[in-house]
Short mmCIF file of C-alpha atoms in Angstrom, two decimals:
data_model
loop_
_atom_site.label_atom_id
_atom_site.label_comp_id
_atom_site.label_asym_id
_atom_site.label_seq_id
_atom_site.Cartn_x
_atom_site.Cartn_y
_atom_site.Cartn_z
CA UNK O 1 109.42 99.48 92.33
CA UNK O 2 107.26 96.41 91.72
CA UNK O 3 103.46 96.53 92.10
CA UNK O 4 100.78 99.09 91.18
CA UNK O 5 102.20 101.96 93.23
CA UNK O 6 104.96 104.35 92.16
CA UNK O 7 107.82 104.93 94.58
CA UNK O 8 108.67 108.62 94.89
CA UNK O 9 110.90 109.00 97.95
CA UNK O 10 114.06 107.15 98.87
CA UNK O 11 115.22 107.08 102.48
CA UNK O 12 118.94 106.72 103.11
CA UNK O 13 121.22 106.69 106.15
CA UNK O 14 123.86 109.41 106.49
CA UNK O 15 125.94 108.11 109.31
CA UNK O 16 123.37 107.13 111.95
CA UNK O 17 120.76 109.60 110.77
CA UNK O 18 117.82 108.64 108.49
CA UNK O 19 117.16 111.33 105.90
CA UNK O 20 115.02 111.64 102.78
CA UNK O 21 116.56 112.01 99.37
CA UNK O 22 116.59 115.45 97.82
CA UNK O 23 113.18 116.75 96.78
CA UNK O 24 111.14 114.42 99.03
CA UNK O 25 108.89 115.32 101.93
CA UNK O 26 109.24 113.59 105.27
CA UNK O 27 105.66 112.24 105.22
CA UNK O 28 102.81 111.60 102.78
CA UNK O 29 99.07 111.98 103.13
CA UNK O 30 98.11 110.63 99.68
CA UNK O 31 96.55 109.94 97.35
CA UNK O 32 99.68 108.24 96.05
CA UNK O 33 100.48 107.99 92.34
CA UNK O 34 99.96 104.61 90.66
CA UNK O 35 102.05 102.86 88.07
CA UNK O 36 101.27 103.70 84.45
CA UNK O 37 97.89 102.23 83.35
CA UNK O 38 96.66 101.73 86.94
CA UNK O 39 94.31 103.92 88.98
CA UNK O 40 92.31 103.87 92.22
CA UNK O 41 88.88 103.97 90.59
CA UNK O 42 86.85 102.18 93.27
CA UNK O 43 87.84 104.64 96.00
CA UNK O 44 90.59 107.19 95.26
CA UNK O 45 91.09 107.82 98.98
CA UNK O 46 92.17 104.21 99.54
CA UNK O 47 95.10 104.35 97.10
CA UNK O 48 94.66 100.74 96.07
CA UNK O 49 95.59 101.25 92.38
CA UNK O 50 93.30 98.29 91.67
CA UNK O 51 92.04 99.22 88.19
CA UNK O 52 93.96 98.56 84.99
CA UNK O 53 92.79 101.47 82.86
CA UNK O 54 94.49 100.01 79.80
CA UNK O 55 92.02 97.11 79.67
CA UNK O 56 89.03 97.89 81.93
CA UNK O 57 86.05 98.77 79.69
CA UNK O 58 84.36 100.57 82.61
CA UNK O 59 87.43 102.76 83.15
CA UNK O 60 89.16 102.86 79.77
CA UNK O 61 92.09 105.26 79.77
CA UNK O 62 90.77 107.00 82.90
CA UNK O 63 88.42 106.31 85.80
CA UNK O 64 84.80 106.58 84.73
CA UNK O 65 85.44 106.52 80.97
CA UNK O 66 83.10 103.76 79.80
CA UNK O 67 83.26 101.96 76.49
CA UNK O 68 80.10 101.05 74.61
CA UNK O 69 78.16 97.99 75.76
CA UNK O 70 80.11 94.89 74.81
CA UNK O 71 83.15 96.88 73.66
CA UNK O 72 86.67 95.97 74.68
CA UNK O 73 89.22 98.37 76.11
CA UNK O 74 92.61 97.73 74.49
CA UNK O 75 95.66 99.89 75.20
CA UNK O 76 93.40 102.46 76.90
CA UNK O 77 91.16 102.83 73.83
CA UNK O 78 87.63 101.53 73.30
CA UNK O 79 86.82 99.14 70.47
CA UNK O 80 83.47 98.82 68.68
CA UNK O 81 80.39 97.96 70.80
CA UNK O 82 78.54 94.67 70.49
CA UNK O 83 75.64 94.26 68.09
CA UNK O 84 72.39 94.39 70.07
CA UNK O 85 69.97 91.80 68.67
CA UNK O 86 67.09 92.22 71.10
CA UNK O 87 66.03 93.87 74.33
CA UNK O 88 65.43 91.45 77.21
CA UNK O 89 62.80 91.66 79.93
CA UNK O 90 64.02 93.26 83.14
CA UNK O 91 64.09 91.26 86.33
CA UNK O 92 64.62 87.83 84.78
CA UNK O 93 67.47 85.46 84.08
CA UNK O 94 68.21 84.34 80.53
CA UNK O 95 69.03 81.11 78.67
CA UNK O 96 70.82 81.45 75.30
CA UNK O 97 71.30 78.71 72.65
CA UNK O 98 71.93 78.40 68.91
CA UNK O 99 71.37 76.01 66.02
CA UNK O 100 72.93 76.25 62.55
CA UNK O 101 70.86 79.25 61.47
CA UNK O 102 69.42 81.16 64.45
CA UNK O 103 69.98 82.41 67.96
CA UNK O 104 67.42 81.45 70.62
CA UNK O 105 66.87 82.79 74.10
CA UNK O 106 64.39 82.65 76.92
CA UNK O 107 63.51 84.61 80.02
CA UNK O 108 60.64 84.30 82.45
CA UNK O 109 58.15 85.59 79.86
CA UNK O 110 58.89 83.34 76.88
CA UNK O 111 61.18 81.68 74.34
CA UNK O 112 62.29 83.76 71.34
CA UNK O 113 64.47 83.53 68.23
CA UNK O 114 66.16 85.69 65.60
CA UNK O 115 68.37 84.92 62.59
CA UNK O 116 71.98 84.31 63.56
CA UNK O 117 73.10 87.36 61.57
CA UNK O 118 70.39 89.61 63.05
CA UNK O 119 71.19 93.21 63.91
CA UNK O 120 69.44 96.05 65.66
CA UNK O 121 65.84 96.33 64.56
CA UNK O 122 65.53 92.75 63.30
CA UNK O 123 62.12 91.27 63.98
CA UNK O 124 62.10 88.81 66.87
CA UNK O 125 59.97 85.64 66.69
CA UNK O 126 58.05 84.62 69.82
CA UNK O 127 58.13 80.83 70.01
CA UNK O 128 56.43 80.10 73.34
CA UNK O 129 54.97 81.92 76.32
CA UNK O 130 53.72 78.88 78.25
CA UNK O 131 56.98 77.51 79.62
CA UNK O 132 57.58 76.60 83.25
CA UNK O 133 60.12 78.75 85.06
CA UNK O 134 61.82 78.48 88.43
CA UNK O 135 63.19 81.25 90.68
CA UNK O 136 62.56 83.80 87.93
CA UNK O 137 65.16 82.25 85.66
CA UNK O 138 64.83 81.78 81.92
CA UNK O 139 62.54 79.01 80.65
CA UNK O 140 64.59 75.80 80.22
CA UNK O 141 64.63 74.71 76.57
CA UNK O 142 66.71 72.91 73.94
CA UNK O 143 66.90 73.34 70.18
CA UNK O 144 68.20 71.49 67.12
CA UNK O 145 67.82 72.30 63.43
CA UNK O 146 64.30 70.86 63.26
CA UNK O 147 62.57 71.59 66.57
CA UNK O 148 62.69 73.28 69.92
CA UNK O 149 61.78 71.49 73.16
CA UNK O 150 60.53 72.79 76.51
CA UNK O 151 58.22 72.02 79.44
CA UNK O 152 54.81 73.58 78.71
CA UNK O 153 52.46 74.62 81.51
CA UNK O 154 49.51 74.19 79.11
CA UNK O 155 48.35 77.81 79.15
CA UNK O 156 48.01 79.83 75.94
CA UNK O 157 50.56 77.91 73.90
CA UNK O 158 51.76 79.12 70.48
CA UNK O 159 51.41 76.93 67.36
CA UNK O 160 49.11 74.07 66.42
CA UNK O 161 48.56 71.03 68.62
CA UNK O 162 48.09 70.19 72.30
CA UNK O 163 49.63 71.93 75.31
CA UNK O 164 50.99 70.75 78.65
CA UNK O 165 54.07 68.63 79.31
CA UNK O 166 57.44 67.99 77.70
CA UNK O 167 56.76 69.49 74.29
CA UNK O 168 58.38 69.40 70.85
CA UNK O 169 57.57 72.17 68.36
CA UNK O 170 58.56 72.19 64.68
CA UNK O 171 60.59 75.25 63.70
CA UNK O 172 59.28 74.97 60.14
CA UNK O 173 55.54 74.51 60.73
CA UNK O 174 54.91 75.29 64.41
CA UNK O 175 53.28 71.88 64.88
CA UNK O 176 53.36 70.79 68.53
CA UNK O 177 53.88 67.27 69.85
CA UNK O 178 53.49 66.60 73.57
CA UNK O 179 56.11 63.92 74.08
CA UNK O 180 55.29 63.39 77.77
CA UNK O 181 52.12 64.75 79.34
CA UNK O 182 52.29 67.15 82.27
CA UNK O 183 51.14 64.48 84.73
CA UNK O 184 54.07 62.20 83.88
CA UNK O 185 56.80 64.69 82.94
CA UNK O 186 58.37 64.28 86.37
CA UNK O 187 60.09 66.72 88.68
CA UNK O 188 59.56 70.45 88.87
CA UNK O 189 60.25 73.41 86.63
CA UNK O 190 63.73 73.85 88.15
CA UNK O 191 66.09 72.21 85.73
CA UNK O 192 67.56 72.03 82.24
CA UNK O 193 66.79 70.43 78.87
CA UNK O 194 69.21 68.98 76.31
CA UNK O 195 68.66 67.26 72.97
CA UNK O 196 70.58 64.47 71.25
CA UNK O 197 70.24 62.63 67.96
CA UNK O 198 67.14 60.62 68.91
CA UNK O 199 65.99 61.81 72.35
CA UNK O 200 65.35 64.87 74.45
CA UNK O 201 66.51 64.94 78.08
CA UNK O 202 64.99 66.72 81.08
CA UNK O 203 66.92 67.28 84.32
CA UNK O 204 64.66 68.33 87.20
CA UNK O 205 65.28 69.32 90.80
CA UNK O 206 63.16 68.69 93.89
CA UNK O 207 64.29 70.54 97.02
CA UNK O 208 63.60 69.36 100.58
CA UNK O 209 65.37 71.23 103.36
CA UNK O 210 69.02 71.46 102.26
CA UNK O 211 68.89 68.40 99.98
CA UNK O 212 68.10 68.61 96.28
CA UNK O 213 67.17 65.47 94.36
CA UNK O 214 68.16 65.70 90.71
CA UNK O 215 66.34 63.34 88.35
CA UNK O 216 67.30 62.90 84.71
CA UNK O 217 64.55 61.78 82.30
CA UNK O 218 64.60 60.94 78.58
CA UNK O 219 61.94 60.82 75.86
CA UNK O 220 62.14 59.90 72.18
CA UNK O 221 61.91 62.73 69.66
CA UNK O 222 58.68 62.75 67.65
CA UNK O 223 56.73 60.19 69.70
CA UNK O 224 53.61 61.59 71.37
CA UNK O 225 52.18 60.37 74.66
CA UNK O 226 55.22 58.60 76.07
CA UNK O 227 56.11 57.83 79.65
CA UNK O 228 59.44 59.44 80.49
CA UNK O 229 62.30 57.04 81.17
CA UNK O 230 64.36 57.72 84.29
CA UNK O 231 68.09 57.60 83.57
CA UNK O 232 69.48 58.73 86.93
CA UNK O 233 68.56 60.17 90.33
CA UNK O 234 71.21 61.92 92.44
CA UNK O 235 71.03 63.80 95.73
CA UNK O 236 72.95 67.04 96.22
CA UNK O 237 73.54 69.03 99.42
CA UNK O 238 72.60 72.67 98.86
CA UNK O 239 73.00 71.82 95.22
CA UNK O 240 74.22 74.22 92.56
CA UNK O 241 72.15 75.09 89.54
CA UNK O 242 71.05 72.11 87.46
CA UNK O 243 73.11 72.93 84.37
CA UNK O 244 73.02 70.04 81.89
CA UNK O 245 75.53 69.28 79.11
CA UNK O 246 75.52 66.57 76.45
CA UNK O 247 77.78 64.92 73.89
CA UNK O 248 77.10 61.91 71.67
CA UNK O 249 77.52 59.33 74.45
CA UNK O 250 76.66 60.90 77.81
CA UNK O 251 75.00 63.67 79.81
CA UNK O 252 76.72 65.72 82.50
CA UNK O 253 75.65 67.78 85.51
CA UNK O 254 76.96 68.94 88.90
CA UNK O 255 76.16 67.65 92.36
CA UNK O 256 77.50 68.70 95.77
CA UNK O 257 78.51 66.36 98.60
CA UNK O 258 78.09 66.89 102.32
CA UNK O 259 81.63 68.31 102.44
CA UNK O 260 80.65 70.98 99.86
CA UNK O 261 82.90 69.39 97.22
CA UNK O 262 81.40 69.34 93.76
CA UNK O 263 81.23 66.22 91.60
CA UNK O 264 80.66 65.82 87.90
CA UNK O 265 77.87 63.30 87.33
CA UNK O 266 78.26 61.34 84.05
CA UNK O 267 75.17 59.49 82.82
CA UNK O 268 75.31 57.26 79.70
CA UNK O 269 72.96 58.63 77.07
CA UNK O 270 71.09 55.32 76.80
CA UNK O 271 71.10 54.60 80.52
CA UNK O 272 73.49 52.60 82.65
CA UNK O 273 75.87 53.10 85.55
CA UNK O 274 76.31 56.69 86.68
CA UNK O 275 79.89 57.84 87.28
CA UNK O 276 80.87 60.67 89.63
CA UNK O 277 84.17 62.50 89.13
CA UNK O 278 85.58 65.31 91.30
CA UNK O 279 85.85 68.72 89.66
CA UNK O 280 89.20 70.50 89.98
CA UNK O 281 89.44 71.58 93.61
CA UNK O 282 90.73 75.11 93.11
CA UNK O 283 87.33 76.76 93.00
CA UNK O 284 84.95 74.10 94.31
CA UNK O 285 82.20 75.32 96.58
CA UNK O 286 78.55 76.25 96.89
CA UNK O 287 78.63 78.84 94.11
CA UNK O 288 78.04 76.16 91.48
CA UNK O 289 78.66 77.11 87.90
CA UNK O 290 77.98 76.22 84.31
CA UNK O 291 78.93 73.22 82.21
CA UNK O 292 79.59 72.31 78.56
CA UNK O 293 81.06 69.25 76.82
CA UNK O 294 82.62 67.92 73.64
CA UNK O 295 83.59 64.34 72.81
CA UNK O 296 86.88 64.44 74.74
CA UNK O 297 86.31 66.66 77.77
CA UNK O 298 83.78 68.34 80.02
CA UNK O 299 84.35 72.04 80.72
CA UNK O 300 83.05 73.52 83.95
CA UNK O 301 82.86 77.09 85.19
CA UNK O 302 83.09 77.30 88.97
CA UNK O 303 83.83 79.95 91.55
CA UNK O 304 82.39 82.57 93.87
CA UNK O 305 83.45 84.72 96.81
CA UNK O 306 86.20 82.95 98.79
CA UNK O 307 85.69 82.50 102.50
CA UNK O 308 88.66 80.50 103.73
CA UNK O 309 89.29 80.29 107.47
CA UNK O 310 86.07 82.25 108.07
CA UNK O 311 87.77 85.44 106.93
CA UNK O 312 85.57 88.00 105.22
CA UNK O 313 86.57 88.59 101.60
CA UNK O 314 86.14 91.90 99.81
CA UNK O 315 86.85 92.14 96.10
CA UNK O 316 85.81 90.54 92.83
CA UNK O 317 84.57 86.94 92.97
CA UNK O 318 87.17 84.41 91.81
CA UNK O 319 86.57 81.68 89.27
CA UNK O 320 88.17 79.04 87.12
CA UNK O 321 87.67 77.16 83.85
CA UNK O 322 88.12 73.47 84.62
CA UNK O 323 88.62 70.67 82.08
CA UNK O 324 87.79 67.08 83.00
CA UNK O 325 89.08 64.40 80.64
CA UNK O 326 86.57 61.74 79.60
CA UNK O 327 89.51 59.41 78.92
CA UNK O 328 91.26 59.32 82.30
CA UNK O 329 88.93 61.38 84.54
CA UNK O 330 91.60 63.93 85.42
CA UNK O 331 90.38 67.45 86.17
CA UNK O 332 92.59 70.50 85.75
CA UNK O 333 92.04 74.24 85.99
CA UNK O 334 93.13 75.72 82.65
CA UNK O 335 92.48 79.38 83.44
CA UNK O 336 91.56 81.54 86.44
CA UNK O 337 89.76 84.86 86.36
CA UNK O 338 87.83 87.34 88.49
CA UNK O 339 84.15 88.17 88.13
CA UNK O 340 80.70 86.84 88.99
CA UNK O 341 80.00 83.60 87.10
CA UNK O 342 78.08 83.68 83.83
CA UNK O 343 77.66 81.03 81.13
CA UNK O 344 79.91 78.64 79.20
CA UNK O 345 79.92 77.21 75.66
CA UNK O 346 82.31 75.19 73.48
CA UNK O 347 82.92 74.68 69.77
CA UNK O 348 85.59 72.78 67.83
CA UNK O 349 88.30 75.34 68.62
CA UNK O 350 87.62 77.16 71.89
CA UNK O 351 85.85 77.31 75.23
CA UNK O 352 83.84 80.51 75.75
CA UNK O 353 82.58 81.93 79.03
CA UNK O 354 81.28 85.10 80.59
CA UNK O 355 81.32 86.98 83.87
CA UNK O 356 79.13 89.90 84.89
CA UNK O 357 81.32 92.30 82.89
CA UNK O 358 83.33 90.34 80.31
CA UNK O 359 83.20 87.47 77.80
CA UNK O 360 86.29 85.38 77.03
CA UNK O 361 87.61 82.49 74.96
CA UNK O 362 90.50 80.08 75.40
CA UNK O 363 91.73 77.36 73.01
CA UNK O 364 90.66 73.83 73.92
CA UNK O 365 94.26 72.94 74.72
CA UNK O 366 94.24 75.69 77.33
CA UNK O 367 96.78 78.47 76.81
CA UNK O 368 96.22 82.22 76.75
CA UNK O 369 92.68 83.51 77.15
CA UNK O 370 91.38 86.36 74.97
CA UNK O 371 88.69 88.84 75.97
CA UNK O 372 85.87 89.11 73.39
CA UNK O 373 83.51 91.60 75.06
CA UNK O 374 83.57 94.09 77.90
CA UNK O 375 81.23 96.43 79.79
CA UNK O 376 78.37 93.92 79.77
CA UNK O 377 76.83 95.87 82.65
CA UNK O 378 76.21 98.98 80.57
CA UNK O 379 78.41 101.14 82.80
CA UNK O 380 77.39 99.74 86.19
CA UNK O 381 80.40 98.85 88.34
CA UNK O 382 81.50 95.22 88.51
CA UNK O 383 80.10 93.07 91.30
CA UNK O 384 82.16 93.05 94.50
CA UNK O 385 82.04 90.42 97.24
CA UNK O 386 81.03 91.55 100.70
CA UNK O 387 82.09 89.00 103.28
CA UNK O 388 81.36 85.30 102.96
CA UNK O 389 78.69 85.53 100.27
CA UNK O 390 78.98 83.66 97.00
CA UNK O 391 78.76 85.59 93.75
CA UNK O 392 76.64 82.89 92.13
CA UNK O 393 73.60 83.65 94.30
CA UNK O 394 73.76 87.38 94.98
CA UNK O 395 75.22 88.94 91.86
CA UNK O 396 73.14 91.75 90.41
CA UNK O 397 74.27 91.21 86.82
CA UNK O 398 74.05 87.73 85.26
CA UNK O 399 75.11 86.62 81.80
CA UNK O 400 74.68 83.59 79.54
CA UNK O 401 76.51 82.68 76.32
CA UNK O 402 76.08 80.50 73.24
CA UNK O 403 78.40 80.14 70.26
CA UNK O 404 77.30 80.10 66.62
CA UNK O 405 78.82 80.43 63.19
CA UNK O 406 78.27 84.20 63.19
CA UNK O 407 79.77 84.97 66.57
CA UNK O 408 79.33 84.68 70.31
CA UNK O 409 75.85 85.48 71.64
CA UNK O 410 75.62 87.01 75.10
CA UNK O 411 72.52 87.46 77.19
CA UNK O 412 73.23 90.27 79.69
CA UNK O 413 70.60 90.85 82.36
CA UNK O 414 70.29 92.88 85.53
CA UNK O 415 71.14 96.33 84.20
CA UNK O 416 71.68 96.11 80.43
CA UNK O 417 68.96 93.53 79.63
CA UNK O 418 70.05 92.86 76.05
CA UNK O 419 70.97 89.99 73.77
CA UNK O 420 74.32 90.88 72.18
CA UNK O 421 76.58 89.46 69.49
CA UNK O 422 80.34 89.88 69.24
CA UNK O 423 82.94 88.38 66.92
CA UNK O 424 84.34 85.12 68.21
#
């Protein structure tokens, strides 16, 4: 019998009479047995056989048997847990990034760093506590091998030099340079920051009613007291999060049209005509997502709780990894998954992403995805949709990822509140 349930009784006709095969009862009250490696963990009385106990790190081998935080469940057995680098503040989102030597992260209380190979008990460096935040998310920042960059609110800044505005801080000396003063930084604290070879870029969001105006600014690295240059301004209806990606020639972010379809905005790194490309339509919608880029493609993470034909949906949010070619503009979905959206990152070999419970990778060419981490909730059940809500705005467990030479770094907030590292 195909599917997650096991068939136990066969009904046959003997002449005109319907009878049950030998050893079977005429009726069943349940619970019904499931196929091997499946169980009804969410609600045994419903007999849904929805959980794969061979691979679910929250129910590994049996309902309720939890693997360690970040550990995978393979063939009903738990692997090693993730390395916990730092504890994160409760009640705040997180931003995670890397350079060639360290992992960096922020929440609503500050920006922090630790060596890329750090383990439990490693001292954490506090870089800044004066960053602007929005909606209790992590402080937007960017980092390269020489400096980190963020929007300072001018209060109690760390390091030597002035405070207030789009700020560059030396990782070696702590010397601060206010590239653009607070009065001319533009926009609000809602946004993202990216850094290129010669400039730092600030994407801000101003909300009025259901329309968000995204404005992308640039400033030269190392030049104090500039006026920010405006590269683009785009309106978005009930816009998704202002995730910003960069490669050597362009910057990329999402916008949403009046028909709720998402577009990929492409802005030349030195200014010029802005191009809008549709993102693969399979999982477009108000849930938004995350974005990363290399020289050939832009990779977007989109999804949420489906609500087609106004029918309430109950179950895990649905999502997809989409790849948009920078050569021909074609967008394809290279992998689909279930789970509340997390973060996305890319290196020379793979695309990495996370949901509320799991972190994954898939080769750039797009073939079979591999799970890298599980049980990112620390034992709390995976998020379930409840009607026409989108997982991007109401999930209780959010994650962010960054990839480095020593592994994949995962910021897990909501219940676990930890910065983790797993092998990539």
